[in-house]
């Protein structure tokens, strides 16, 4: 590891160090929340972008999840960069990339340029997410899955606020470009704040510095649990981003709701995701096998009804909440925790990178496959095949996990 990756890793002993650490972590969590909200711009504004760029429905739905292609391809490179340089450097690079890509959205002239900008945005989010996962599971080494749940709590909060704020801004200003400019410039401001305030003794702490030793887990990615979790994570990505990427378009074009009303439904996904901390605690108390299996089945039951048109708005809100609880808060958090626990504690960054690569690699296909299914059959058929069926497959695969081979 280079010297750049080894700044002072000892927490200062002065009385204010703990409060300072909490403040720095708070700044990172707020930034992460903003970046998560940013990622929903394309899906929430898809109908407007489609009209402005004259795109077909399959092409537009493809773009709504291409963000995750960037996330998928950059997950392992981000982990490697963390090992070579520092979490802070990789995190800052991610925030700047994501924010600049968001600003470039307003300059897109067609499918190809929008595709490039969205993938670039995903690369930025991958750098940020991998850094946050590695930082939280190292600093809070004794409760790693719960720490992931706490970070994922900010994902839920970003989803809640993002869908609502974007919808309100769109209807209030009447322009799809304005929300993108607001989010982009705000992100750059937060990057400057992180650069000036976050200290290496906090961001670069290692398990060794916290007196944690390796206990169980594989020393290579080529192990039974990681391979199985990689497949499950890829399928999960297709499920959850089939929902996040295309459901706003379904509600605006089929149910004919306004952008603000769509945001009012989608924010309940974020409300459900606010239980992420407790979803992580489930993974610390019970096995990933039982948690992922049971909750994937509940998620599958919910998705079966998502695209039925004769339901009340209140029912759509309830279903969005259920997807948030069982999908984002529990299954997502425990898939991430499973990847980390499948490897030795000293390989936390690699486990996080593998999770990001697999879940978002699968997610990158979600919009494209949903678009094909919708174009050739119907929205209801697409949801039941891509979401319900895949949830059942995930539950079955979870039964094959070997929890006795995971790290303690």
Tab-separated table of C-alpha atoms in Angstrom:
chain	number	residue	atom	x	y	z
A	1	UNK	CA	0.000	0.000	0.000
A	2	UNK	CA	1.393	3.410	-0.881
A	3	UNK	CA	2.080	6.154	1.635
A	4	UNK	CA	-0.942	8.032	0.316
A	5	UNK	CA	-3.089	5.338	1.780
A	6	UNK	CA	-1.449	5.547	5.182
A	7	UNK	CA	-2.063	8.892	6.831
A	8	UNK	CA	-2.263	8.948	10.609
A	9	UNK	CA	-4.695	6.197	11.501
A	10	UNK	CA	-4.770	6.773	15.260
A	11	UNK	CA	-7.709	8.657	16.713
A	12	UNK	CA	-6.533	11.713	18.710
A	13	UNK	CA	-6.763	11.334	22.460
A	14	UNK	CA	-8.048	14.846	23.249
A	15	UNK	CA	-11.594	15.033	24.709
A	16	UNK	CA	-13.131	16.671	21.645
A	17	UNK	CA	-11.996	13.949	19.236
A	18	UNK	CA	-15.175	11.904	19.548
A	19	UNK	CA	-17.421	14.895	18.884
A	20	UNK	CA	-15.256	15.886	15.928
A	21	UNK	CA	-15.490	12.359	14.519
A	22	UNK	CA	-19.279	12.424	14.845
A	23	UNK	CA	-19.388	15.790	13.064
A	24	UNK	CA	-17.228	14.520	10.193
A	25	UNK	CA	-19.286	11.361	9.846
A	26	UNK	CA	-22.413	13.511	9.878
A	27	UNK	CA	-21.080	15.620	6.994
A	28	UNK	CA	-20.321	12.478	4.991
A	29	UNK	CA	-23.789	11.065	5.668
A	30	UNK	CA	-25.490	14.303	4.598
A	31	UNK	CA	-23.405	14.334	1.414
A	32	UNK	CA	-24.281	10.700	0.737
A	33	UNK	CA	-27.966	11.508	1.247
A	34	UNK	CA	-27.755	14.342	-1.295
A	35	UNK	CA	-25.956	12.158	-3.831
A	36	UNK	CA	-28.568	9.421	-3.428
A	37	UNK	CA	-31.320	11.977	-4.042
A	38	UNK	CA	-29.431	13.161	-7.138
A	39	UNK	CA	-29.506	9.674	-8.659
A	40	UNK	CA	-33.322	9.767	-8.974
A	41	UNK	CA	-33.334	12.818	-11.262
A	42	UNK	CA	-33.420	10.782	-14.477
A	43	UNK	CA	-36.148	8.346	-13.407
A	44	UNK	CA	-38.342	11.090	-11.920
A	45	UNK	CA	-37.944	13.340	-14.971
A	46	UNK	CA	-37.967	10.538	-17.560
A	47	UNK	CA	-41.215	11.636	-19.208
A	48	UNK	CA	-39.853	15.177	-19.704
A	49	UNK	CA	-36.447	13.985	-20.916
A	50	UNK	CA	-38.098	11.549	-23.302
A	51	UNK	CA	-40.096	14.366	-24.864
A	52	UNK	CA	-37.168	16.795	-25.027
A	53	UNK	CA	-34.776	14.299	-26.630
A	54	UNK	CA	-37.435	12.480	-28.711
A	55	UNK	CA	-36.682	9.036	-27.261
A	56	UNK	CA	-38.689	5.820	-27.546
A	57	UNK	CA	-40.109	4.245	-24.372
A	58	UNK	CA	-37.595	1.329	-24.362
A	59	UNK	CA	-34.689	3.753	-24.854
A	60	UNK	CA	-35.884	6.008	-22.055
A	61	UNK	CA	-36.425	3.118	-19.650
A	62	UNK	CA	-32.937	1.889	-20.528
A	63	UNK	CA	-31.494	5.269	-19.549
A	64	UNK	CA	-33.317	5.262	-16.212
A	65	UNK	CA	-31.081	2.439	-14.955
A	66	UNK	CA	-27.854	3.097	-16.901
A	67	UNK	CA	-26.665	4.951	-13.817
A	68	UNK	CA	-26.134	1.519	-12.327
A	69	UNK	CA	-23.856	0.443	-15.193
A	70	UNK	CA	-21.356	3.018	-13.975
A	71	UNK	CA	-21.837	1.765	-10.437
A	72	UNK	CA	-21.226	-1.811	-11.506
A	73	UNK	CA	-18.100	-1.314	-13.598
A	74	UNK	CA	-16.429	0.966	-11.042
A	75	UNK	CA	-17.067	-1.048	-7.864
A	76	UNK	CA	-13.906	-3.173	-7.870
A	77	UNK	CA	-11.692	-0.372	-9.287
A	78	UNK	CA	-12.947	1.844	-6.460
A	79	UNK	CA	-11.968	-0.809	-3.913
A	80	UNK	CA	-8.509	-1.067	-5.503
A	81	UNK	CA	-8.079	2.715	-5.399
A	82	UNK	CA	-9.019	2.734	-1.710
A	83	UNK	CA	-6.291	0.177	-1.036
A	84	UNK	CA	-3.716	2.227	-2.966
A	85	UNK	CA	-4.649	5.766	-1.969
A	86	UNK	CA	-7.249	6.772	0.641
A	87	UNK	CA	-10.979	6.567	1.272
A	88	UNK	CA	-11.223	10.348	1.421
A	89	UNK	CA	-9.558	10.792	-1.979
A	90	UNK	CA	-11.802	8.196	-3.627
A	91	UNK	CA	-14.890	9.598	-1.895
A	92	UNK	CA	-14.118	13.151	-3.052
A	93	UNK	CA	-13.508	11.958	-6.604
A	94	UNK	CA	-16.896	10.273	-6.530
A	95	UNK	CA	-18.778	13.356	-5.328
A	96	UNK	CA	-17.136	15.602	-7.940
A	97	UNK	CA	-17.727	13.134	-10.795
A	98	UNK	CA	-21.361	12.631	-9.849
A	99	UNK	CA	-22.072	16.346	-9.502
A	100	UNK	CA	-20.353	17.300	-12.769
A	101	UNK	CA	-22.217	14.564	-14.643
A	102	UNK	CA	-25.489	15.884	-13.242
A	103	UNK	CA	-24.685	19.347	-14.606
A	104	UNK	CA	-23.846	17.824	-17.999
A	105	UNK	CA	-27.310	16.222	-18.221
A	106	UNK	CA	-28.651	19.602	-19.295
A	107	UNK	CA	-26.292	19.584	-22.309
A	108	UNK	CA	-27.372	16.183	-23.669
A	109	UNK	CA	-28.615	16.187	-27.272
A	110	UNK	CA	-29.752	12.588	-27.653
A	111	UNK	CA	-29.600	9.017	-26.377
A	112	UNK	CA	-25.837	8.569	-26.773
A	113	UNK	CA	-24.741	11.709	-24.949
A	114	UNK	CA	-27.253	11.145	-22.154
A	115	UNK	CA	-26.042	7.550	-21.887
A	116	UNK	CA	-22.430	8.678	-21.388
A	117	UNK	CA	-23.323	11.295	-18.772
A	118	UNK	CA	-25.503	8.862	-16.814
A	119	UNK	CA	-22.794	6.173	-16.768
A	120	UNK	CA	-20.260	8.784	-15.610
A	121	UNK	CA	-22.638	9.730	-12.809
A	122	UNK	CA	-22.812	6.076	-11.816
A	123	UNK	CA	-19.025	5.806	-11.674
A	124	UNK	CA	-19.015	8.731	-9.260
A	125	UNK	CA	-21.658	7.098	-7.070
A	126	UNK	CA	-19.704	3.843	-7.082
A	127	UNK	CA	-16.607	5.597	-5.751
A	128	UNK	CA	-18.698	7.302	-3.073
A	129	UNK	CA	-20.688	4.224	-2.024
A	130	UNK	CA	-17.672	1.909	-1.875
A	131	UNK	CA	-15.783	4.449	0.236
A	132	UNK	CA	-18.710	4.884	2.606
A	133	UNK	CA	-19.186	1.123	2.994
A	134	UNK	CA	-15.477	0.576	3.690
A	135	UNK	CA	-15.234	3.519	6.092
A	136	UNK	CA	-18.305	2.611	8.129
A	137	UNK	CA	-17.489	-1.094	8.449
A	138	UNK	CA	-13.919	-0.277	9.538
A	139	UNK	CA	-14.701	2.492	12.001
A	140	UNK	CA	-17.606	0.530	13.509
A	141	UNK	CA	-15.886	-2.849	13.212
A	142	UNK	CA	-17.779	-4.589	16.021
A	143	UNK	CA	-21.181	-4.006	14.388
A	144	UNK	CA	-20.421	-4.075	10.693
A	145	UNK	CA	-23.848	-4.998	9.313
A	146	UNK	CA	-25.542	-2.466	11.594
A	147	UNK	CA	-23.059	0.165	10.374
A	148	UNK	CA	-24.010	-0.657	6.793
A	149	UNK	CA	-27.623	-0.335	7.837
A	150	UNK	CA	-26.930	3.146	9.174
A	151	UNK	CA	-25.321	4.231	5.897
A	152	UNK	CA	-28.215	2.657	4.030
A	153	UNK	CA	-30.543	4.690	6.242
A	154	UNK	CA	-29.183	7.708	4.393
A	155	UNK	CA	-29.955	5.957	1.106
A	156	UNK	CA	-33.564	5.738	2.269
A	157	UNK	CA	-33.583	9.354	3.393
A	158	UNK	CA	-32.108	10.420	0.047
A	159	UNK	CA	-34.778	8.417	-1.745
A	160	UNK	CA	-37.504	9.952	0.377
A	161	UNK	CA	-36.306	13.537	-0.041
A	162	UNK	CA	-35.097	13.084	-3.616
A	163	UNK	CA	-38.363	11.852	-5.090
A	164	UNK	CA	-40.338	14.493	-3.216
A	165	UNK	CA	-38.012	17.458	-3.884
A	166	UNK	CA	-37.497	16.604	-7.558
A	167	UNK	CA	-41.233	16.274	-8.144
A	168	UNK	CA	-41.954	19.546	-6.360
A	169	UNK	CA	-39.176	21.417	-8.196
A	170	UNK	CA	-40.341	20.083	-11.563
A	171	UNK	CA	-43.935	21.193	-11.075
A	172	UNK	CA	-43.012	24.509	-9.419
A	173	UNK	CA	-40.400	25.614	-11.974
A	174	UNK	CA	-41.837	23.827	-15.003
A	175	UNK	CA	-38.406	22.789	-16.257
A	176	UNK	CA	-36.531	19.490	-16.074
A	177	UNK	CA	-33.122	21.174	-16.335
A	178	UNK	CA	-33.460	23.354	-13.214
A	179	UNK	CA	-33.477	20.507	-10.642
A	180	UNK	CA	-30.331	19.093	-12.268
A	181	UNK	CA	-28.466	22.394	-11.995
A	182	UNK	CA	-29.507	22.816	-8.360
A	183	UNK	CA	-28.354	19.326	-7.383
A	184	UNK	CA	-25.103	19.561	-9.349
A	185	UNK	CA	-23.867	22.819	-7.854
A	186	UNK	CA	-24.925	21.799	-4.341
A	187	UNK	CA	-22.901	18.601	-4.672
A	188	UNK	CA	-19.758	20.541	-5.604
A	189	UNK	CA	-20.228	22.731	-2.526
A	190	UNK	CA	-20.345	19.645	-0.294
A	191	UNK	CA	-17.193	18.284	-1.957
A	192	UNK	CA	-15.372	21.472	-0.973
A	193	UNK	CA	-16.612	21.123	2.613
A	194	UNK	CA	-15.334	17.521	2.834
A	195	UNK	CA	-11.960	18.498	1.401
A	196	UNK	CA	-11.509	21.157	4.076
A	197	UNK	CA	-12.914	19.415	7.148
A	198	UNK	CA	-12.604	15.595	7.061
A	199	UNK	CA	-9.370	14.408	8.724
A	200	UNK	CA	-7.339	11.302	7.773
A	201	UNK	CA	-7.335	9.918	11.337
A	202	UNK	CA	-11.088	9.487	10.927
A	203	UNK	CA	-11.497	8.489	7.282
A	204	UNK	CA	-8.531	6.096	7.126
A	205	UNK	CA	-8.973	4.167	10.376
A	206	UNK	CA	-8.346	0.418	9.923
A	207	UNK	CA	-9.637	-2.646	11.776
A	208	UNK	CA	-6.116	-3.213	13.130
A	209	UNK	CA	-6.170	0.217	14.719
A	210	UNK	CA	-9.436	-0.749	16.401
A	211	UNK	CA	-7.841	-4.000	17.745
A	212	UNK	CA	-9.842	-6.254	15.402
A	213	UNK	CA	-8.339	-9.476	14.069
A	214	UNK	CA	-9.340	-11.770	11.227
A	215	UNK	CA	-11.641	-14.571	12.354
A	216	UNK	CA	-13.149	-16.762	9.662
A	217	UNK	CA	-14.116	-15.802	6.147
A	218	UNK	CA	-12.391	-16.602	2.866
A	219	UNK	CA	-9.137	-15.010	1.709
A	220	UNK	CA	-10.213	-14.877	-1.943
A	221	UNK	CA	-13.280	-13.832	-3.941
A	222	UNK	CA	-13.406	-17.352	-5.399
A	223	UNK	CA	-15.400	-18.884	-2.568
A	224	UNK	CA	-18.847	-20.487	-2.363
A	225	UNK	CA	-20.602	-17.697	-0.458
A	226	UNK	CA	-19.218	-14.796	-2.502
A	227	UNK	CA	-20.111	-16.499	-5.791
A	228	UNK	CA	-23.647	-17.222	-4.597
A	229	UNK	CA	-24.087	-13.715	-3.164
A	230	UNK	CA	-22.832	-12.205	-6.423
A	231	UNK	CA	-25.583	-13.988	-8.373
A	232	UNK	CA	-28.211	-13.030	-5.790
A	233	UNK	CA	-27.048	-9.405	-5.763
A	234	UNK	CA	-27.233	-9.189	-9.548
A	235	UNK	CA	-30.812	-10.500	-9.520
A	236	UNK	CA	-31.716	-8.150	-6.678
A	237	UNK	CA	-30.382	-5.239	-8.735
A	238	UNK	CA	-32.768	-6.132	-11.554
A	239	UNK	CA	-35.674	-6.282	-9.098
A	240	UNK	CA	-35.170	-3.080	-7.151
A	241	UNK	CA	-34.115	-0.967	-10.129
A	242	UNK	CA	-36.914	-2.368	-12.198
A	243	UNK	CA	-38.999	-0.603	-9.570
A	244	UNK	CA	-36.957	2.561	-8.955
A	245	UNK	CA	-36.059	3.141	-12.588
A	246	UNK	CA	-39.388	2.524	-14.295
A	247	UNK	CA	-42.172	2.925	-11.736
A	248	UNK	CA	-42.224	6.757	-11.952
A	249	UNK	CA	-42.700	6.492	-15.736
A	250	UNK	CA	-45.505	3.971	-15.244
A	251	UNK	CA	-47.293	6.288	-12.830
A	252	UNK	CA	-46.937	9.361	-15.035
A	253	UNK	CA	-47.813	7.723	-18.356
A	254	UNK	CA	-50.276	4.976	-17.368
A	255	UNK	CA	-51.818	6.251	-14.135
A	256	UNK	CA	-51.430	9.860	-15.410
A	257	UNK	CA	-50.197	11.304	-12.115
A	258	UNK	CA	-48.296	14.609	-11.955
A	259	UNK	CA	-44.580	14.658	-11.136
A	260	UNK	CA	-45.354	15.942	-7.635
A	261	UNK	CA	-47.902	13.170	-7.056
A	262	UNK	CA	-45.442	10.559	-8.300
A	263	UNK	CA	-42.902	11.935	-5.860
A	264	UNK	CA	-45.501	11.673	-3.100
A	265	UNK	CA	-45.847	7.941	-3.829
A	266	UNK	CA	-42.156	7.196	-4.338
A	267	UNK	CA	-41.096	8.950	-1.148
A	268	UNK	CA	-42.778	6.114	0.744
A	269	UNK	CA	-40.093	3.813	-0.629
A	270	UNK	CA	-37.697	6.040	1.270
A	271	UNK	CA	-39.878	5.919	4.375
A	272	UNK	CA	-39.694	2.129	4.318
A	273	UNK	CA	-35.969	2.274	3.773
A	274	UNK	CA	-35.560	4.335	6.938
A	275	UNK	CA	-35.716	1.031	8.814
A	276	UNK	CA	-32.309	0.092	7.333
A	277	UNK	CA	-30.549	0.236	10.692
A	278	UNK	CA	-32.909	-2.409	12.050
A	279	UNK	CA	-32.532	-4.395	8.844
A	280	UNK	CA	-28.816	-4.455	9.553
A	281	UNK	CA	-29.401	-5.500	13.160
A	282	UNK	CA	-31.400	-8.468	11.864
A	283	UNK	CA	-28.301	-9.545	9.975
A	284	UNK	CA	-26.194	-9.256	13.130
A	285	UNK	CA	-28.697	-11.255	15.214
A	286	UNK	CA	-29.788	-13.890	12.687
A	287	UNK	CA	-28.092	-15.492	9.698
A	288	UNK	CA	-27.995	-13.809	6.288
A	289	UNK	CA	-29.492	-17.018	4.904
A	290	UNK	CA	-32.744	-16.813	6.877
A	291	UNK	CA	-33.111	-13.028	6.637
A	292	UNK	CA	-32.555	-12.793	2.872
A	293	UNK	CA	-34.692	-15.849	2.095
A	294	UNK	CA	-37.754	-14.828	4.105
A	295	UNK	CA	-37.693	-11.142	3.204
A	296	UNK	CA	-37.150	-11.829	-0.514
A	297	UNK	CA	-40.382	-13.828	-0.505
A	298	UNK	CA	-42.273	-10.950	1.119
A	299	UNK	CA	-40.750	-8.546	-1.409
A	300	UNK	CA	-41.839	-10.840	-4.233
A	301	UNK	CA	-45.404	-10.942	-2.926
A	302	UNK	CA	-45.498	-7.135	-2.893
A	303	UNK	CA	-44.147	-6.720	-6.416
A	304	UNK	CA	-46.826	-9.032	-7.801
A	305	UNK	CA	-49.406	-6.247	-7.367
A	306	UNK	CA	-47.289	-3.191	-8.254
A	307	UNK	CA	-48.489	-2.682	-11.820
A	308	UNK	CA	-52.192	-3.323	-11.358
A	309	UNK	CA	-54.135	-0.253	-12.499
A	310	UNK	CA	-57.345	-0.513	-10.474
A	311	UNK	CA	-55.786	0.254	-7.079
A	312	UNK	CA	-55.997	3.404	-4.962
A	313	UNK	CA	-53.106	5.851	-4.568
A	314	UNK	CA	-53.008	4.891	-0.897
A	315	UNK	CA	-52.411	1.262	-1.899
A	316	UNK	CA	-49.537	2.277	-4.183
A	317	UNK	CA	-48.002	4.146	-1.237
A	318	UNK	CA	-48.330	1.071	0.976
A	319	UNK	CA	-46.628	-1.086	-1.647
A	320	UNK	CA	-43.820	1.446	-2.101
A	321	UNK	CA	-43.296	1.361	1.670
A	322	UNK	CA	-43.146	-2.432	1.627
A	323	UNK	CA	-40.554	-2.403	-1.163
A	324	UNK	CA	-38.538	0.071	0.906
A	325	UNK	CA	-38.670	-2.068	4.049
A	326	UNK	CA	-38.111	-5.532	2.629
A	327	UNK	CA	-36.057	-4.511	-0.405
A	328	UNK	CA	-33.885	-1.529	0.503
A	329	UNK	CA	-33.779	-1.857	4.292
A	330	UNK	CA	-33.413	-5.604	4.747
A	331	UNK	CA	-32.428	-7.528	1.605
A	332	UNK	CA	-30.029	-4.861	0.282
A	333	UNK	CA	-28.346	-4.331	3.651
A	334	UNK	CA	-27.921	-8.043	4.298
A	335	UNK	CA	-26.611	-8.768	0.815
A	336	UNK	CA	-23.975	-6.096	1.474
A	337	UNK	CA	-23.275	-7.563	4.901
A	338	UNK	CA	-23.072	-11.052	3.434
A	339	UNK	CA	-20.409	-9.964	0.944
A	340	UNK	CA	-18.370	-8.386	3.742
A	341	UNK	CA	-18.752	-11.380	6.082
A	342	UNK	CA	-17.843	-13.860	3.332
A	343	UNK	CA	-14.286	-12.499	3.389
A	344	UNK	CA	-11.772	-11.872	6.140
A	345	UNK	CA	-12.143	-8.626	8.087
A	346	UNK	CA	-8.969	-7.259	6.518
A	347	UNK	CA	-10.653	-7.561	3.086
A	348	UNK	CA	-13.642	-5.316	3.893
A	349	UNK	CA	-12.969	-2.976	0.967
A	350	UNK	CA	-12.848	-5.843	-1.526
A	351	UNK	CA	-16.096	-7.283	-0.181
A	352	UNK	CA	-17.793	-3.899	-0.474
A	353	UNK	CA	-16.508	-3.462	-4.014
A	354	UNK	CA	-17.775	-6.894	-5.053
A	355	UNK	CA	-21.212	-6.086	-3.664
A	356	UNK	CA	-21.393	-2.770	-5.517
A	357	UNK	CA	-20.223	-4.364	-8.767
A	358	UNK	CA	-22.674	-7.261	-8.628
A	359	UNK	CA	-25.829	-5.490	-7.470
A	360	UNK	CA	-25.423	-2.572	-9.849
A	361	UNK	CA	-24.169	-4.684	-12.714
A	362	UNK	CA	-27.493	-6.497	-12.594
A	363	UNK	CA	-29.366	-3.259	-12.082
A	364	UNK	CA	-27.918	-1.803	-15.281
A	365	UNK	CA	-30.034	-4.296	-17.244
A	366	UNK	CA	-33.249	-3.553	-15.361
A	367	UNK	CA	-34.552	-0.668	-17.452
A	368	UNK	CA	-33.694	-2.337	-20.754
A	369	UNK	CA	-35.372	-5.639	-19.877
A	370	UNK	CA	-38.418	-3.898	-18.396
A	371	UNK	CA	-38.706	-1.843	-21.580
A	372	UNK	CA	-38.638	-4.960	-23.763
A	373	UNK	CA	-41.225	-6.753	-21.620
A	374	UNK	CA	-43.527	-3.727	-21.538
A	375	UNK	CA	-43.249	-3.140	-25.285
A	376	UNK	CA	-43.980	-6.781	-26.137
A	377	UNK	CA	-46.478	-7.644	-23.388
A	378	UNK	CA	-47.627	-5.272	-20.631
A	379	UNK	CA	-46.489	-3.415	-17.526
A	380	UNK	CA	-48.166	-5.976	-15.262
A	381	UNK	CA	-46.508	-8.920	-17.014
A	382	UNK	CA	-43.118	-7.185	-16.908
A	383	UNK	CA	-43.349	-6.581	-13.170
A	384	UNK	CA	-44.394	-10.114	-12.334
A	385	UNK	CA	-41.602	-11.656	-14.415
A	386	UNK	CA	-38.719	-9.311	-13.621
A	387	UNK	CA	-39.603	-8.608	-10.004
A	388	UNK	CA	-41.789	-11.343	-8.508
A	389	UNK	CA	-40.125	-14.315	-10.194
A	390	UNK	CA	-36.601	-13.060	-9.524
A	391	UNK	CA	-37.416	-12.516	-5.837
A	392	UNK	CA	-38.426	-16.165	-5.559
A	393	UNK	CA	-35.169	-17.235	-7.221
A	394	UNK	CA	-33.163	-15.096	-4.765
A	395	UNK	CA	-34.965	-16.741	-1.834
A	396	UNK	CA	-34.127	-20.208	-3.137
A	397	UNK	CA	-30.470	-19.313	-3.727
A	398	UNK	CA	-30.189	-17.887	-0.201
A	399	UNK	CA	-30.795	-21.372	1.174
A	400	UNK	CA	-27.421	-22.379	-0.255
A	401	UNK	CA	-25.380	-19.910	1.825
A	402	UNK	CA	-22.862	-21.483	4.226
A	403	UNK	CA	-23.031	-19.240	7.284
A	404	UNK	CA	-20.451	-21.313	9.182
A	405	UNK	CA	-17.832	-20.163	6.652
A	406	UNK	CA	-18.448	-16.445	7.210
A	407	UNK	CA	-16.220	-14.201	9.323
A	408	UNK	CA	-17.230	-13.439	12.882
